[in-house]
PDB file of C-alpha atoms in Angstrom:
ATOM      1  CA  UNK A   1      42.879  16.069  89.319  1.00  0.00           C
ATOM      2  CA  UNK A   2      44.649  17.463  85.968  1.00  0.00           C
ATOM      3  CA  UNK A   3      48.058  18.048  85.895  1.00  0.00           C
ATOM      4  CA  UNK A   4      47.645  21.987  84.612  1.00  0.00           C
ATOM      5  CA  UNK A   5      46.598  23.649  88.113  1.00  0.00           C
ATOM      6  CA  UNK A   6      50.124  22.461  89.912  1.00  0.00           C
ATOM      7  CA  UNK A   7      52.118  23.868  86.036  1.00  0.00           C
ATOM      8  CA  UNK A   8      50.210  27.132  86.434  1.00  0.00           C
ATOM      9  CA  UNK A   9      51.303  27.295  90.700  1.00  0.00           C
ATOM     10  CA  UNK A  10      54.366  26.714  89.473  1.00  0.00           C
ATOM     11  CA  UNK A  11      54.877  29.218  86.881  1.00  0.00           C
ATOM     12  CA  UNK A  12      53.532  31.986  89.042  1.00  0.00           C
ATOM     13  CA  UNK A  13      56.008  31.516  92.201  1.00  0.00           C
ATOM     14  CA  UNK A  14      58.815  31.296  89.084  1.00  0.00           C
ATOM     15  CA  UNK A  15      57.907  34.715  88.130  1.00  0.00           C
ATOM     16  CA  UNK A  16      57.442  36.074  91.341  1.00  0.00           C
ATOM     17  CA  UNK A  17      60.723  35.039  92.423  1.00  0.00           C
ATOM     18  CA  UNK A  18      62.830  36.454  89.065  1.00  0.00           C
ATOM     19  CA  UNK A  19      60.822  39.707  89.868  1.00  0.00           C
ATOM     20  CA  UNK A  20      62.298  39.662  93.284  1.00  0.00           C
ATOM     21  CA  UNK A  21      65.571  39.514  92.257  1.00  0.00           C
ATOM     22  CA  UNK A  22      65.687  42.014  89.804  1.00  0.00           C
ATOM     23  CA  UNK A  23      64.011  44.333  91.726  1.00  0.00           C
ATOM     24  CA  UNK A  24      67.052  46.385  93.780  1.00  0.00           C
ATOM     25  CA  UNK A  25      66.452  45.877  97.605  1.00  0.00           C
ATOM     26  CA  UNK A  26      64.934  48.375  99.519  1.00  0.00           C
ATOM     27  CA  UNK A  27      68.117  49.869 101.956  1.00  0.00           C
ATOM     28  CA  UNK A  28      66.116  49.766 105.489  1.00  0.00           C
ATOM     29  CA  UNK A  29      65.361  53.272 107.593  1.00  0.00           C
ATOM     30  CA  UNK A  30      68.497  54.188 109.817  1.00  0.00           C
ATOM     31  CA  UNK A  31      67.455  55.980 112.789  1.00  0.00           C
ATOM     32  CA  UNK A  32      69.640  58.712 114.428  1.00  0.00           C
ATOM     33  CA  UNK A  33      71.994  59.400 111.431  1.00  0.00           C
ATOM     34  CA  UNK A  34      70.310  61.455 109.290  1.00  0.00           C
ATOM     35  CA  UNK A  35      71.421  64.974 110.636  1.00  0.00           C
ATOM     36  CA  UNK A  36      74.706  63.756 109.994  1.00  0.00           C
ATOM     37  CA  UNK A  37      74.246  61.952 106.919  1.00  0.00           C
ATOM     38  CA  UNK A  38      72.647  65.379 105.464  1.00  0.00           C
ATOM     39  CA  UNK A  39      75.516  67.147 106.547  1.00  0.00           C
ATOM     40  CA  UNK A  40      77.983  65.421 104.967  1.00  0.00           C
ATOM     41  CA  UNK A  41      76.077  65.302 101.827  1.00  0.00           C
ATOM     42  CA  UNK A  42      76.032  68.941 102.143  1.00  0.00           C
ATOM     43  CA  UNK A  43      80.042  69.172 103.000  1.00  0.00           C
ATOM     44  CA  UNK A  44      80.797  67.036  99.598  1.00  0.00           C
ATOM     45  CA  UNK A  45      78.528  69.077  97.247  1.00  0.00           C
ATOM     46  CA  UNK A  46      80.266  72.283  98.208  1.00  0.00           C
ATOM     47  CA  UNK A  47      83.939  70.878  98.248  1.00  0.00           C
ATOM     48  CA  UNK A  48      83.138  69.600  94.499  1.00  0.00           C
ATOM     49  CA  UNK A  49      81.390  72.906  93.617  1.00  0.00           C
ATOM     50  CA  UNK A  50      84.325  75.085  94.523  1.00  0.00           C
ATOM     51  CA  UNK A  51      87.933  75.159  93.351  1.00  0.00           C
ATOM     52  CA  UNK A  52      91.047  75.252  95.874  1.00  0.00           C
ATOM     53  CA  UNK A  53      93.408  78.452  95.074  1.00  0.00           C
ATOM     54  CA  UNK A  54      96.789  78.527  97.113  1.00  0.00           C
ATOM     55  CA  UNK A  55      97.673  81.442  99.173  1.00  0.00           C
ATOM     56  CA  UNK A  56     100.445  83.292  97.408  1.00  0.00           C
ATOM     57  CA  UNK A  57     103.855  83.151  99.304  1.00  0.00           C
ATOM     58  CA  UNK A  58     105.009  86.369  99.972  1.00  0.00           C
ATOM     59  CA  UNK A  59     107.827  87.647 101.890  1.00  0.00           C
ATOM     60  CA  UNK A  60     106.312  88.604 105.242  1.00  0.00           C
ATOM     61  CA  UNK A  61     105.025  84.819 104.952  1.00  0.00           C
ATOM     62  CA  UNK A  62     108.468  83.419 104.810  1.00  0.00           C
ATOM     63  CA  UNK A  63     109.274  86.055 107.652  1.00  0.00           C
ATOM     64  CA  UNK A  64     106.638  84.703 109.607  1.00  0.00           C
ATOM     65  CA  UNK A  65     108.025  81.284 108.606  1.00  0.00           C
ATOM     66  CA  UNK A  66     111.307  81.674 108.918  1.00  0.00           C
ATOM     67  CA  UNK A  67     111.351  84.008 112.013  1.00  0.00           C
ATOM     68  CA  UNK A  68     114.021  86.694 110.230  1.00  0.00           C
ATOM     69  CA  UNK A  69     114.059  88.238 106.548  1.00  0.00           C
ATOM     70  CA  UNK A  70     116.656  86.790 104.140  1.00  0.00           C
ATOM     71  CA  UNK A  71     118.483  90.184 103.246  1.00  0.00           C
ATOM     72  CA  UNK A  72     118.874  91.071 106.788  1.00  0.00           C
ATOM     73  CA  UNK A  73     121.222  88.037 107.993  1.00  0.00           C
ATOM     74  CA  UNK A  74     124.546  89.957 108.321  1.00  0.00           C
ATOM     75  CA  UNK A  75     127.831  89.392 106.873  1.00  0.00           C
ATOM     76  CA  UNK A  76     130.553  86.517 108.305  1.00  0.00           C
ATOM     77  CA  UNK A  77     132.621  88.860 108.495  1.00  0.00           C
ATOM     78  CA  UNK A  78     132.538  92.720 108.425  1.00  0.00           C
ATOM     79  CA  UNK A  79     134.544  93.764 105.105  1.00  0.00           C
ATOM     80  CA  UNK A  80     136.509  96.951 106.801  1.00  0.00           C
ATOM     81  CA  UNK A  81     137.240  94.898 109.842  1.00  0.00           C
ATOM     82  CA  UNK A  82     138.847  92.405 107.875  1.00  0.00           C
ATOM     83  CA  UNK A  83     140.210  94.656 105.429  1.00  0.00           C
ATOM     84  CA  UNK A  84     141.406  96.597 108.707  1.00  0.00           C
ATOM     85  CA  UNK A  85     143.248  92.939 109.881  1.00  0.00           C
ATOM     86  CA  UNK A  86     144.909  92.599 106.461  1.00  0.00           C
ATOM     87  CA  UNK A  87     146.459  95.537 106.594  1.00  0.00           C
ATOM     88  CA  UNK A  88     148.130  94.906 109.579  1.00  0.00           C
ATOM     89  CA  UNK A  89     149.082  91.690 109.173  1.00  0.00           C
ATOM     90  CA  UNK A  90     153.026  90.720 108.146  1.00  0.00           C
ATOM     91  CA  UNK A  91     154.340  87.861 106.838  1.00  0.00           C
ATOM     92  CA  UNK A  92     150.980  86.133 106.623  1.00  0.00           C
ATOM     93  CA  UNK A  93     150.359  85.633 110.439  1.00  0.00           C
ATOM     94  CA  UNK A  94     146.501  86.766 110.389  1.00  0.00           C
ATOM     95  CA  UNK A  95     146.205  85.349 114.276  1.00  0.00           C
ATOM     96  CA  UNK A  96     148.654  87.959 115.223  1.00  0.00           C
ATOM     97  CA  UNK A  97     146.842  90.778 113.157  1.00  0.00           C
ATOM     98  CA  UNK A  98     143.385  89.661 114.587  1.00  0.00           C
ATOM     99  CA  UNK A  99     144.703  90.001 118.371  1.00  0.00           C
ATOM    100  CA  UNK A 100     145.756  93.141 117.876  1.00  0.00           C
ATOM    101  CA  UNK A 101     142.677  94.477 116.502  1.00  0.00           C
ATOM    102  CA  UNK A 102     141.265  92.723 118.974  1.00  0.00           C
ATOM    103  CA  UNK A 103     143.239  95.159 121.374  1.00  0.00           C
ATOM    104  CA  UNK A 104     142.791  98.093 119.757  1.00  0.00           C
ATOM    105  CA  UNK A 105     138.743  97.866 119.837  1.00  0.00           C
ATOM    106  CA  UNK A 106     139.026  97.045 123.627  1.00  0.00           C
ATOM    107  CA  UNK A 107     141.093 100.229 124.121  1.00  0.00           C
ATOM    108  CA  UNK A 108     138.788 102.430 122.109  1.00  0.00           C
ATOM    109  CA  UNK A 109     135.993 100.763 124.396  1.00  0.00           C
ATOM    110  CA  UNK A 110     137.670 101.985 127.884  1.00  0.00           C
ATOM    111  CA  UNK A 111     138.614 105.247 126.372  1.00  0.00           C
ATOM    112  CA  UNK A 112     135.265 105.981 124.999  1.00  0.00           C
ATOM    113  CA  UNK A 113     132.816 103.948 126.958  1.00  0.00           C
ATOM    114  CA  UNK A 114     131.153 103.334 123.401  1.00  0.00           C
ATOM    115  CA  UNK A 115     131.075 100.462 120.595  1.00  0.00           C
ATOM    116  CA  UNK A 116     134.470 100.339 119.340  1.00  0.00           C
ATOM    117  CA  UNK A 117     133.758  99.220 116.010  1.00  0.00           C
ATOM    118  CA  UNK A 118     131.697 102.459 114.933  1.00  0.00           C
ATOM    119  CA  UNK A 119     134.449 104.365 115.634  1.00  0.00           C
ATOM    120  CA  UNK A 120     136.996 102.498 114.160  1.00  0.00           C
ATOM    121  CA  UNK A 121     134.987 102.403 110.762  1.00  0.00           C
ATOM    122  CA  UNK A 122     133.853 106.459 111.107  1.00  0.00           C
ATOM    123  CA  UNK A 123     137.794 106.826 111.695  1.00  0.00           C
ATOM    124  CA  UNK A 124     138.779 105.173 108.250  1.00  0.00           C
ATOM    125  CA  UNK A 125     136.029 107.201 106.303  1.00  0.00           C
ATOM    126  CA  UNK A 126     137.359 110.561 107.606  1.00  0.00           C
ATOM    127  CA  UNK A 127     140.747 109.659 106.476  1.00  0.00           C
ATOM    128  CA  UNK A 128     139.806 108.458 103.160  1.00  0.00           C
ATOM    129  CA  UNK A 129     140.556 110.206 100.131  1.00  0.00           C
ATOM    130  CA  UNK A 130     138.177 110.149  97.184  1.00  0.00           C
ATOM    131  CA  UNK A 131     140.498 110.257  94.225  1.00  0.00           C
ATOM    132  CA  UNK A 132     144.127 109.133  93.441  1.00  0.00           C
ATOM    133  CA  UNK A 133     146.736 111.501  91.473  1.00  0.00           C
ATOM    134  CA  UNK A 134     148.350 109.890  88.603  1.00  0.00           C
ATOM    135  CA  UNK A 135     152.129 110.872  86.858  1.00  0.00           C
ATOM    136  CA  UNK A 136     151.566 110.674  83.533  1.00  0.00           C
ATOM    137  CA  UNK A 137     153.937 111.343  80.517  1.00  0.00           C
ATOM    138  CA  UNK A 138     152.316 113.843  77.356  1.00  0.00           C
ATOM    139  CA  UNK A 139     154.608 114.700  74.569  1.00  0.00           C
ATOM    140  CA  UNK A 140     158.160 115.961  76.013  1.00  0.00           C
ATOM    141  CA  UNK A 141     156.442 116.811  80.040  1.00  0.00           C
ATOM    142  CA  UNK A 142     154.360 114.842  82.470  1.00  0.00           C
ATOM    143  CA  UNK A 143     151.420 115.889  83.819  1.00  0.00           C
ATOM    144  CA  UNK A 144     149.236 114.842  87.065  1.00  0.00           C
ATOM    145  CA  UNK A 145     145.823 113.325  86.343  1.00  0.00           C
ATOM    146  CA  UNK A 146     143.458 112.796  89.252  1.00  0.00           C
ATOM    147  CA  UNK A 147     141.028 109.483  89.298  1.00  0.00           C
ATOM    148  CA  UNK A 148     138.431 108.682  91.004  1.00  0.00           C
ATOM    149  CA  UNK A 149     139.000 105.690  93.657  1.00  0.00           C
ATOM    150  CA  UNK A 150     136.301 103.132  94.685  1.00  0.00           C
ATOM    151  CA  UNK A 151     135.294 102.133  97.752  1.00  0.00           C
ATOM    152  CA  UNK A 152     137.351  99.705  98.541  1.00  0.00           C
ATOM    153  CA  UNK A 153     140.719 101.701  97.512  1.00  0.00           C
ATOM    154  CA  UNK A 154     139.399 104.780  99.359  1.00  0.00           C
ATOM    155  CA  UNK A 155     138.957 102.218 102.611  1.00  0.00           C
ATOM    156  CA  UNK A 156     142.340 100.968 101.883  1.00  0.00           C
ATOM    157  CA  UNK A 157     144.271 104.164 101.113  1.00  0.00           C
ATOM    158  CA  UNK A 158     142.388 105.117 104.732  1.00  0.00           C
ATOM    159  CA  UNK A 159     143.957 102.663 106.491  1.00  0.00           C
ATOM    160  CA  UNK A 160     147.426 103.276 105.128  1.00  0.00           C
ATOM    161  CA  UNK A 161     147.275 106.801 106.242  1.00  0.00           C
ATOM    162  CA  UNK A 162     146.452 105.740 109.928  1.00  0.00           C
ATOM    163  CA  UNK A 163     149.152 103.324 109.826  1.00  0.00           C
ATOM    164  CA  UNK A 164     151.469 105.495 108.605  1.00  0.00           C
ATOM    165  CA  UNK A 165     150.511 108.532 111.040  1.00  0.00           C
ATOM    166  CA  UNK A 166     150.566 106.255 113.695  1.00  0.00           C
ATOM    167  CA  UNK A 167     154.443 105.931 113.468  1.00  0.00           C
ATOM    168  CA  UNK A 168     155.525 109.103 114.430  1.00  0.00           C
ATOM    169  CA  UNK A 169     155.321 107.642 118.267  1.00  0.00           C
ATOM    170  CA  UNK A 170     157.218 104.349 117.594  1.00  0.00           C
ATOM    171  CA  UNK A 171     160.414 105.871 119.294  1.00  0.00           C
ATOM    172  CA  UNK A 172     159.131 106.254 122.910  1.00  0.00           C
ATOM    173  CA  UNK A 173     158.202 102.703 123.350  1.00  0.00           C
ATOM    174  CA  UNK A 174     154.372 102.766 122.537  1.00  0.00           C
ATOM    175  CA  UNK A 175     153.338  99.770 121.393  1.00  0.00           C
ATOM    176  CA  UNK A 176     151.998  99.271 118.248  1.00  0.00           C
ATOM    177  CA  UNK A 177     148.338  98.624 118.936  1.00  0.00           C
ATOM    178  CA  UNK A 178     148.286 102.009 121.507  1.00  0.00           C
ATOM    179  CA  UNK A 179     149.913 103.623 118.704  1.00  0.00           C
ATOM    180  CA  UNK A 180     146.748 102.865 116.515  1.00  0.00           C
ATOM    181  CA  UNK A 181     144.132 103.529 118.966  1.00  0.00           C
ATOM    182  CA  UNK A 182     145.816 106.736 119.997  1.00  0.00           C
ATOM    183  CA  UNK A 183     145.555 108.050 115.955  1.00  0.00           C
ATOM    184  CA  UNK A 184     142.180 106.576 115.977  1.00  0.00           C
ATOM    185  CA  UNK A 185     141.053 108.578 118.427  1.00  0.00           C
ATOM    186  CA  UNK A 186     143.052 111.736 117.312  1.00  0.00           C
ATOM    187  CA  UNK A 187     141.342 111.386 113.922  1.00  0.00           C
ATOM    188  CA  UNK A 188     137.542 111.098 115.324  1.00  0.00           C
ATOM    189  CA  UNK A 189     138.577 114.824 117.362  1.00  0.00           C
ATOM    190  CA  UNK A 190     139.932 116.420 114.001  1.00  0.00           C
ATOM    191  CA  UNK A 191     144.024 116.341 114.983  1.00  0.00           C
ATOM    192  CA  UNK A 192     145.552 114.002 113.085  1.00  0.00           C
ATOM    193  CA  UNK A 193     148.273 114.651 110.202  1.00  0.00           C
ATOM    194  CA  UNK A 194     145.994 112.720 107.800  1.00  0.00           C
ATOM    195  CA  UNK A 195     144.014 116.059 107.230  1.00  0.00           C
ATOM    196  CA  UNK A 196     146.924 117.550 105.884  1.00  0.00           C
ATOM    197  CA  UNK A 197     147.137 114.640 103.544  1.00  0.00           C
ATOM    198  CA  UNK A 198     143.830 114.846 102.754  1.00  0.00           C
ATOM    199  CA  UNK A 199     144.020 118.592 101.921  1.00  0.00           C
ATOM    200  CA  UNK A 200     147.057 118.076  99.890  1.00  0.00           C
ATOM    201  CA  UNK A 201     146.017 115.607  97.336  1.00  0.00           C
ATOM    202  CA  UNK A 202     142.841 117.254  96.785  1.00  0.00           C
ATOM    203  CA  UNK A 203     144.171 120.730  96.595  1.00  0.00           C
ATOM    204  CA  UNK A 204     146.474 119.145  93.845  1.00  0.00           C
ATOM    205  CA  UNK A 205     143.007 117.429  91.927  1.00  0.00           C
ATOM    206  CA  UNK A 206     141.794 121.060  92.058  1.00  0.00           C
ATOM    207  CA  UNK A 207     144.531 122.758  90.340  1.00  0.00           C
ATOM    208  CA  UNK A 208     145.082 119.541  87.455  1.00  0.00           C
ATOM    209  CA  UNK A 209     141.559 119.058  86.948  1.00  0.00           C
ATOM    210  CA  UNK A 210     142.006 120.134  83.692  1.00  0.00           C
ATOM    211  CA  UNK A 211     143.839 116.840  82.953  1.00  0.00           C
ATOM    212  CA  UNK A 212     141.345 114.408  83.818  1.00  0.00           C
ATOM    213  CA  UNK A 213     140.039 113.026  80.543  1.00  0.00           C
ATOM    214  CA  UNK A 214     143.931 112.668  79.669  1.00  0.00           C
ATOM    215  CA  UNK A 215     144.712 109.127  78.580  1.00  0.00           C
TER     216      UNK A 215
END
């Protein structure tokens, strides 16, 4: 027996063997998940095909977010209220002032049987005046030049006028605040003496209107 025929066995399970392993196995047949294994296949090739674009945030999103629109939150604090409560305040005590307004709302409530604040506001705007006369001194006389007020100085001069027409009752023992309501009231039915005021300054912007681009 030569020694070539167990070389030449030899060699050929060596090569069959290094064959084996560089072959890649064979994965084996799975049974049952191959719907599902096409499906997800299927899920991945379409997420990588397409792009993701965000929604744009508008503002009936962040309404439906939020539950309410930013610019509709109302103010702390309503500005003619409190520029109503400043008014009447003296010596600083704003507790004292914000009773009393307190008081006159409720009393324009039982009188009317409607929101008091609404009428207290419509009340100020009817005695408002829209300009302001000014004294001033041209050459050797003075003349009167009307200006135009803003909002806020029409809303204040407003208030002064009730204030001050509301005094004409402080000598039969009306309290203040009853005082107040009572012009309130007089001013929303048209018989008040801040109409005469009213008519008065502006009858005298008629007649100098001539002087208003005097400086």
């Amino acid at each position: 027996m030569s020694l070539r025929t167990p070389l030449t066995a030899f060699r050929r399970t060596f090569v069959t063997s290094a064959r084996s392993l560089a072959e890649p196995p064979t994965a084996p047949a799975q049974s049952g998940f191959s719907p599902l294994r096409d499906l997800l296949a299927s899920s991945s090739s379409s997420s990588s095909s397409s792009h993701f674009a965000p929604a744009p945030i508008t503002s009936e999103s962040q309404t439906a977010t939020r539950g309410y629109d930013v610019h509709s939150i109302p103010p702390k604090a309503d500005p003619t209220i409190d520029l109503f409560t400043n008014c009447l305040m003296k010596d600083g005590k704003k507790d004292e002032a914000q009773k009393m307004v307190s008081r006159i709302l409720t009393m324009l409530n039982q009188s009317t049987s409607l929101p008091p604040q609404p009428l207290l506001k419509q009340a100020i705007i009817s005695s408002s005046p829209s300009i302001k006369i000014l004294s001033m001194r041209k050459s050797a006389k003075t003349i009167l030049t009307p200006r135009a007020l803003t909002e806020r100085q029409r809303t204040r001069q407003g208030i002064a006028w009730l204030l001050k027409a509301s005094e004409k009752g402080r000598k039969g023992g009306v309290s203040r605040d009853q005082r107040i309501a009572r012009e309130i009231l007089g001013v929303l039915e048209g018989q008040s003496d801040v109409f005469k005021w009213l008519e008065e300054r502006h009858k005298i912007a008629y007649l100098n209107r001539s002087n208003m681009t005097a400086r």
